[in-house]
Short mmCIF file of C-alpha atoms in Angstrom, two decimals:
data_model
loop_
_atom_site.label_atom_id
_atom_site.label_comp_id
_atom_site.label_asym_id
_atom_site.label_seq_id
_atom_site.Cartn_x
_atom_site.Cartn_y
_atom_site.Cartn_z
CA UNK W 1 -7.62 13.15 -24.23
CA UNK W 2 -5.20 10.01 -23.80
CA UNK W 3 -4.48 8.90 -27.70
CA UNK W 4 -0.91 9.90 -28.69
CA UNK W 5 -1.81 9.44 -32.18
CA UNK W 6 -3.71 12.15 -32.26
CA UNK W 7 -3.35 14.88 -34.48
CA UNK W 8 -3.97 17.59 -32.43
CA UNK W 9 -1.14 19.27 -29.93
CA UNK W 10 -1.42 17.80 -26.64
CA UNK W 11 -1.19 20.30 -23.99
CA UNK W 12 1.08 19.55 -21.11
CA UNK W 13 -2.34 19.25 -18.68
CA UNK W 14 -2.89 16.09 -21.55
CA UNK W 15 0.54 14.75 -21.37
CA UNK W 16 1.21 14.59 -17.27
CA UNK W 17 -2.68 13.19 -17.20
CA UNK W 18 -1.88 10.87 -19.49
CA UNK W 19 0.37 9.02 -16.75
CA UNK W 20 -2.90 8.54 -14.72
CA UNK W 21 -4.99 5.47 -16.67
CA UNK W 22 -4.09 7.16 -19.95
CA UNK W 23 -2.30 6.25 -22.86
CA UNK W 24 1.13 6.36 -21.01
CA UNK W 25 0.19 5.14 -17.96
CA UNK W 26 2.42 4.33 -15.30
CA UNK W 27 1.18 3.69 -12.00
CA UNK W 28 4.06 5.22 -9.89
CA UNK W 29 3.60 7.79 -11.79
CA UNK W 30 0.30 8.71 -11.36
CA UNK W 31 0.40 11.34 -9.07
CA UNK W 32 1.55 13.56 -11.89
CA UNK W 33 -2.11 13.88 -12.45
CA UNK W 34 -2.95 15.77 -8.78
CA UNK W 35 -0.02 18.61 -9.72
CA UNK W 36 -0.90 21.83 -11.53
CA UNK W 37 0.79 21.75 -15.19
CA UNK W 38 3.90 23.83 -13.71
CA UNK W 39 4.53 22.08 -11.41
CA UNK W 40 4.53 18.51 -13.40
CA UNK W 41 6.63 20.87 -15.75
CA UNK W 42 9.13 21.49 -12.81
CA UNK W 43 9.05 17.76 -11.50
CA UNK W 44 10.17 16.84 -15.07
CA UNK W 45 12.64 19.70 -14.86
CA UNK W 46 14.46 18.34 -11.75
CA UNK W 47 14.07 14.77 -13.06
CA UNK W 48 16.04 15.44 -15.97
CA UNK W 49 18.66 17.33 -14.54
CA UNK W 50 19.39 14.57 -11.86
CA UNK W 51 19.62 12.11 -14.77
CA UNK W 52 21.72 13.99 -16.25
CA UNK W 53 24.29 14.49 -13.08
CA UNK W 54 23.93 10.56 -12.41
CA UNK W 55 25.45 10.22 -16.28
CA UNK W 56 28.49 11.29 -14.67
CA UNK W 57 28.49 10.50 -11.31
CA UNK W 58 26.50 7.15 -11.44
CA UNK W 59 24.31 7.42 -8.24
CA UNK W 60 20.46 7.14 -8.59
CA UNK W 61 19.67 7.76 -5.36
CA UNK W 62 18.89 11.37 -5.94
CA UNK W 63 16.69 10.21 -8.50
CA UNK W 64 14.59 7.97 -6.07
CA UNK W 65 14.27 10.58 -3.53
CA UNK W 66 13.31 13.29 -6.45
CA UNK W 67 10.49 10.71 -7.20
CA UNK W 68 9.39 10.21 -3.78
CA UNK W 69 9.43 13.62 -2.70
CA UNK W 70 6.99 14.80 -5.69
CA UNK W 71 4.68 11.78 -4.65
CA UNK W 72 4.33 13.00 -1.73
CA UNK W 73 3.62 16.48 -3.10
CA UNK W 74 1.31 14.65 -5.44
CA UNK W 75 -0.83 13.00 -2.81
CA UNK W 76 -0.87 15.36 -0.09
CA UNK W 77 -4.87 16.53 -0.99
CA UNK W 78 -5.77 13.06 -1.07
CA UNK W 79 -7.67 11.23 1.14
CA UNK W 80 -8.97 14.29 3.31
CA UNK W 81 -12.76 13.84 3.09
CA UNK W 82 -12.56 11.10 5.44
CA UNK W 83 -11.70 12.93 8.43
CA UNK W 84 -12.60 11.90 12.27
CA UNK W 85 -12.37 14.03 15.43
CA UNK W 86 -11.52 10.64 17.29
CA UNK W 87 -9.07 7.66 17.60
CA UNK W 88 -9.95 4.30 18.48
CA UNK W 89 -7.47 2.70 21.23
CA UNK W 90 -7.68 -0.59 22.96
CA UNK W 91 -4.69 -1.78 24.66
CA UNK W 92 -3.63 -5.35 23.91
CA UNK W 93 -4.52 -7.65 26.66
CA UNK W 94 -0.72 -9.36 26.54
CA UNK W 95 2.90 -8.80 24.76
CA UNK W 96 3.27 -8.70 21.28
CA UNK W 97 6.07 -12.08 22.05
CA UNK W 98 2.76 -14.09 23.77
CA UNK W 99 -0.03 -12.34 21.21
CA UNK W 100 -1.70 -14.37 18.18
CA UNK W 101 -0.88 -11.39 15.38
CA UNK W 102 -3.42 -11.25 12.15
CA UNK W 103 -2.46 -9.86 9.14
CA UNK W 104 -4.69 -8.06 6.58
CA UNK W 105 -3.26 -6.28 3.49
CA UNK W 106 -5.08 -4.21 0.64
CA UNK W 107 -2.34 -5.51 -1.90
CA UNK W 108 -4.81 -7.55 -3.93
CA UNK W 109 -3.17 -10.88 -2.76
CA UNK W 110 -4.80 -14.00 -3.64
CA UNK W 111 -4.30 -17.77 -3.59
CA UNK W 112 -3.74 -19.53 -7.18
CA UNK W 113 -6.62 -21.50 -6.70
CA UNK W 114 -9.25 -18.92 -5.27
CA UNK W 115 -8.98 -16.11 -7.47
CA UNK W 116 -12.01 -13.83 -6.43
CA UNK W 117 -12.55 -13.08 -10.01
CA UNK W 118 -13.84 -9.17 -10.23
CA UNK W 119 -17.03 -9.21 -11.96
CA UNK W 120 -16.97 -12.65 -12.60
CA UNK W 121 -13.75 -12.04 -15.02
CA UNK W 122 -11.46 -15.38 -14.64
CA UNK W 123 -7.84 -14.99 -14.84
CA UNK W 124 -8.04 -11.17 -15.17
CA UNK W 125 -5.20 -9.39 -16.02
CA UNK W 126 -3.14 -6.80 -14.50
CA UNK W 127 -3.99 -4.70 -17.49
CA UNK W 128 -7.41 -5.35 -17.53
CA UNK W 129 -7.55 -4.49 -13.58
CA UNK W 130 -5.91 -1.07 -14.28
CA UNK W 131 -7.99 -0.32 -17.10
CA UNK W 132 -11.59 -1.43 -14.94
CA UNK W 133 -10.38 0.81 -12.02
CA UNK W 134 -13.39 3.14 -12.53
CA UNK W 135 -15.55 -0.19 -11.67
CA UNK W 136 -13.37 -1.47 -8.46
CA UNK W 137 -13.57 1.79 -6.83
CA UNK W 138 -17.65 1.02 -7.09
CA UNK W 139 -17.58 -2.09 -5.69
CA UNK W 140 -17.48 -4.34 -2.89
CA UNK W 141 -14.36 -5.45 -1.54
CA UNK W 142 -13.84 -9.16 -1.56
CA UNK W 143 -11.61 -11.14 0.91
CA UNK W 144 -8.71 -13.52 -0.09
CA UNK W 145 -7.53 -16.10 3.16
CA UNK W 146 -4.09 -17.14 1.90
CA UNK W 147 -2.68 -19.96 4.59
CA UNK W 148 0.45 -19.50 5.71
CA UNK W 149 1.86 -22.80 4.20
CA UNK W 150 0.82 -21.59 0.91
CA UNK W 151 4.08 -22.34 -1.51
CA UNK W 152 5.21 -19.13 -3.11
CA UNK W 153 4.31 -19.81 -6.56
CA UNK W 154 0.89 -20.13 -5.65
CA UNK W 155 0.91 -16.71 -4.53
CA UNK W 156 -0.53 -14.06 -7.08
CA UNK W 157 -1.58 -10.13 -6.93
CA UNK W 158 -3.37 -8.06 -9.45
CA UNK W 159 -4.53 -4.30 -8.08
CA UNK W 160 -5.73 -1.82 -10.47
CA UNK W 161 -4.75 1.18 -7.91
CA UNK W 162 -1.06 0.84 -7.79
CA UNK W 163 2.02 -0.21 -9.50
CA UNK W 164 2.75 -4.40 -8.78
CA UNK W 165 6.03 -4.30 -9.99
CA UNK W 166 7.81 -4.61 -6.89
CA UNK W 167 5.31 -7.14 -5.09
CA UNK W 168 5.70 -9.37 -8.20
CA UNK W 169 9.40 -9.62 -7.47
CA UNK W 170 9.07 -10.12 -4.20
CA UNK W 171 5.38 -10.38 -2.38
CA UNK W 172 7.29 -8.98 1.06
CA UNK W 173 7.52 -5.96 -0.01
CA UNK W 174 3.94 -5.70 1.07
CA UNK W 175 2.71 -9.15 2.37
CA UNK W 176 4.99 -10.16 4.99
CA UNK W 177 4.69 -13.68 5.15
CA UNK W 178 8.28 -15.02 5.49
CA UNK W 179 9.06 -12.14 7.50
CA UNK W 180 7.07 -12.82 10.04
CA UNK W 181 7.01 -16.58 9.73
CA UNK W 182 10.47 -15.66 11.09
CA UNK W 183 9.86 -13.21 13.78
CA UNK W 184 7.50 -15.82 15.07
CA UNK W 185 10.19 -18.93 14.96
CA UNK W 186 12.28 -15.94 16.92
CA UNK W 187 9.77 -15.53 20.09
CA UNK W 188 9.49 -11.99 18.76
CA UNK W 189 5.17 -12.79 18.38
CA UNK W 190 3.67 -15.32 20.07
CA UNK W 191 2.06 -17.05 16.75
CA UNK W 192 1.10 -16.10 13.59
CA UNK W 193 -2.46 -16.58 12.67
CA UNK W 194 -3.55 -18.52 9.84
CA UNK W 195 -4.63 -17.62 6.94
CA UNK W 196 -3.09 -14.00 6.59
CA UNK W 197 -5.51 -11.65 4.37
CA UNK W 198 -5.98 -9.61 1.14
CA UNK W 199 -8.03 -7.38 -0.45
CA UNK W 200 -7.73 -4.51 -3.15
CA UNK W 201 -7.49 -1.62 -1.66
CA UNK W 202 -9.10 0.00 -4.57
CA UNK W 203 -13.06 -0.05 -3.79
CA UNK W 204 -15.86 1.62 -2.72
CA UNK W 205 -15.22 3.03 0.83
CA UNK W 206 -19.11 2.98 1.79
CA UNK W 207 -19.04 -0.70 0.81
CA UNK W 208 -16.13 -1.42 2.56
CA UNK W 209 -17.32 -0.57 5.62
CA UNK W 210 -20.99 -1.34 5.91
CA UNK W 211 -21.10 -4.86 3.77
CA UNK W 212 -17.52 -6.28 3.80
CA UNK W 213 -16.24 -4.82 7.08
CA UNK W 214 -18.80 -6.47 9.62
CA UNK W 215 -18.26 -10.03 8.20
CA UNK W 216 -13.78 -9.53 8.16
CA UNK W 217 -14.12 -8.66 11.92
CA UNK W 218 -16.30 -11.41 12.67
CA UNK W 219 -14.06 -13.70 10.60
CA UNK W 220 -10.91 -12.72 12.01
CA UNK W 221 -12.20 -12.53 15.67
CA UNK W 222 -12.98 -16.39 14.58
CA UNK W 223 -9.73 -17.04 13.59
CA UNK W 224 -8.95 -15.91 17.45
CA UNK W 225 -6.15 -13.25 16.76
CA UNK W 226 -4.82 -10.89 19.56
CA UNK W 227 -3.57 -7.93 17.70
CA UNK W 228 -3.88 -7.05 13.96
CA UNK W 229 -1.23 -5.93 11.17
CA UNK W 230 -2.33 -4.03 8.59
CA UNK W 231 -0.05 -2.54 5.44
CA UNK W 232 -2.05 -0.37 3.01
CA UNK W 233 -0.15 0.08 -0.47
CA UNK B 1 -8.43 4.98 2.99
CA UNK B 2 -9.69 1.57 2.85
CA UNK B 3 -6.92 0.74 5.07
CA UNK B 4 -7.61 3.21 7.41
CA UNK B 5 -11.49 2.32 8.18
CA UNK B 6 -10.70 -1.09 8.29
CA UNK B 7 -8.02 -0.23 11.61
CA UNK B 8 -10.54 1.54 13.22
CA UNK B 9 -13.29 -1.05 12.66
CA UNK B 10 -11.26 -3.31 14.13
CA UNK B 11 -10.27 -1.16 16.88
CA UNK B 12 -13.45 -0.17 17.72
CA UNK B 13 -14.45 -3.90 17.65
CA UNK B 14 -11.61 -4.56 20.23
CA UNK B 15 -9.02 -5.71 18.48
CA UNK B 16 -5.95 -3.55 19.01
CA UNK B 17 -4.34 -2.58 15.24
CA UNK B 18 -1.51 -1.14 13.74
CA UNK B 19 -1.08 0.38 10.13
CA UNK B 20 2.37 0.51 7.85
CA UNK B 21 1.87 3.43 5.70
CA UNK B 22 4.06 5.28 3.08
CA UNK B 23 5.14 8.91 3.85
CA UNK B 24 2.71 9.74 0.79
CA UNK B 25 -0.12 8.94 2.85
CA UNK B 26 1.26 9.94 6.12
CA UNK B 27 -1.55 12.55 6.43
CA UNK B 28 -4.28 10.33 5.15
CA UNK B 29 -3.46 7.88 8.82
CA UNK B 30 -3.66 11.40 10.49
CA UNK B 31 -6.64 12.80 9.23
CA UNK B 32 -8.32 9.44 9.96
CA UNK B 33 -7.04 9.04 13.78
CA UNK B 34 -5.74 5.75 13.39
CA UNK B 35 -4.78 4.35 16.71
CA UNK B 36 -1.42 2.77 15.79
CA UNK B 37 0.61 3.80 12.39
CA UNK B 38 4.18 3.37 11.59
CA UNK B 39 5.69 5.43 8.18
CA UNK B 40 7.85 4.46 6.26
CA UNK B 41 10.24 6.61 3.79
CA UNK B 42 9.49 4.76 0.95
CA UNK B 43 7.45 4.88 -3.13
CA UNK B 44 3.61 4.02 -3.18
CA UNK B 45 3.50 0.74 -3.42
CA UNK B 46 6.16 -0.36 -1.18
CA UNK B 47 5.10 -0.01 2.08
CA UNK B 48 7.78 -2.42 3.59
CA UNK B 49 10.77 -2.45 1.48
CA UNK B 50 12.60 -2.92 -1.34
CA UNK B 51 11.80 -6.24 -3.76
CA UNK B 52 14.99 -8.62 -2.23
CA UNK B 53 15.91 -6.17 0.74
CA UNK B 54 14.26 -8.37 4.00
CA UNK B 55 16.58 -6.46 6.28
CA UNK B 56 14.60 -3.43 5.71
CA UNK B 57 11.32 -4.91 5.28
CA UNK B 58 11.69 -6.73 8.95
CA UNK B 59 12.98 -3.17 10.27
CA UNK B 60 9.60 -2.02 9.31
CA UNK B 61 7.77 -5.08 10.32
CA UNK B 62 9.68 -4.61 14.02
CA UNK B 63 8.95 -1.23 14.57
CA UNK B 64 5.19 -1.74 13.64
CA UNK B 65 4.83 -4.84 16.15
CA UNK B 66 6.62 -2.58 18.65
CA UNK B 67 3.84 0.15 18.89
CA UNK B 68 1.16 -2.87 20.42
CA UNK B 69 3.68 -2.73 22.99
CA UNK B 70 4.73 0.84 23.79
CA UNK B 71 1.54 3.16 22.42
CA UNK B 72 -0.58 4.10 25.10
CA UNK B 73 -3.15 6.25 23.00
CA UNK B 74 -4.56 6.23 19.68
CA UNK B 75 -3.28 8.31 16.85
CA UNK B 76 0.52 7.16 17.96
CA UNK B 77 2.55 7.70 14.40
CA UNK B 78 5.98 6.66 14.49
CA UNK B 79 8.05 7.75 11.23
CA UNK B 80 10.99 5.38 9.97
CA UNK B 81 13.74 7.75 9.23
CA UNK B 82 15.59 5.15 6.59
CA UNK B 83 15.41 6.60 2.92
CA UNK B 84 14.21 4.11 0.11
CA UNK B 85 16.85 2.03 -0.84
CA UNK B 86 16.42 -0.63 -3.84
CA UNK B 87 16.32 -4.49 -2.56
CA UNK B 88 18.68 -7.14 -4.32
CA UNK B 89 18.30 -7.19 -8.31
CA UNK B 90 17.41 -11.26 -8.27
CA UNK B 91 14.99 -11.58 -4.64
#
């Protein structure tokens, strides 16, 4: 139930859930759906308390910390079904200062000239991506290749699973292109591999592992990378 | 979860990996037993730092890259203690 215009009185359960792909969708606060109504109520009580205090002292840090703390609480039960017993580990063959570094993010970046066009839809908007989140979660992810000399104006982002406002203002928030170019120039890394890669992390986990990942591994091995930096969102 | 599967797959294929997770998903990196993980105290969707905060973004990336040289076993998790700060208004 997400219809704000409904005549029926909205319950607290419906209200908190409406921030997760509902009538009040805001992906920074979609964690509210994972909280009990009692905890969600407590979040809003604490939030309003900090907002009230900020009117006098002007500091927003406590508000940000409160949101952070409740996000941690909201997601604490997520992703626990994919549990493994052992951690794979291979030691790098050389220091990172001599290594060719590959990059792969799940931030949903792509070049303007190579839109993956999910479900065959051209120029899909962020709003449409959020509306189709269930379809993304059943689909096979597409890998976008982004050359490191891309013009900043040609770098696009679209992802129905998280709040893209920050990365829309500055891709370096999740796609560290300029950061790594600088580290390469300073010799902190041996070489930044081109292209960098990105995909929409909200996807079918089975299709990712069985259908997409083997080809991705072959492709990045073909790039000659020594190590891989991964940035999930 | 997606990047967790990617990290495990590449590492098992012989390519060393490091992943940068926000604190809300630390448990995901831990239960999935990822090879190397850096944790930031940032809100979801802002793993490396605020928009227009190249200093924080660099700190996080350097910490992640450093694990390639320092980690000696899978499951290595390093948490950066720096709390969230907004970036410049007009990056």
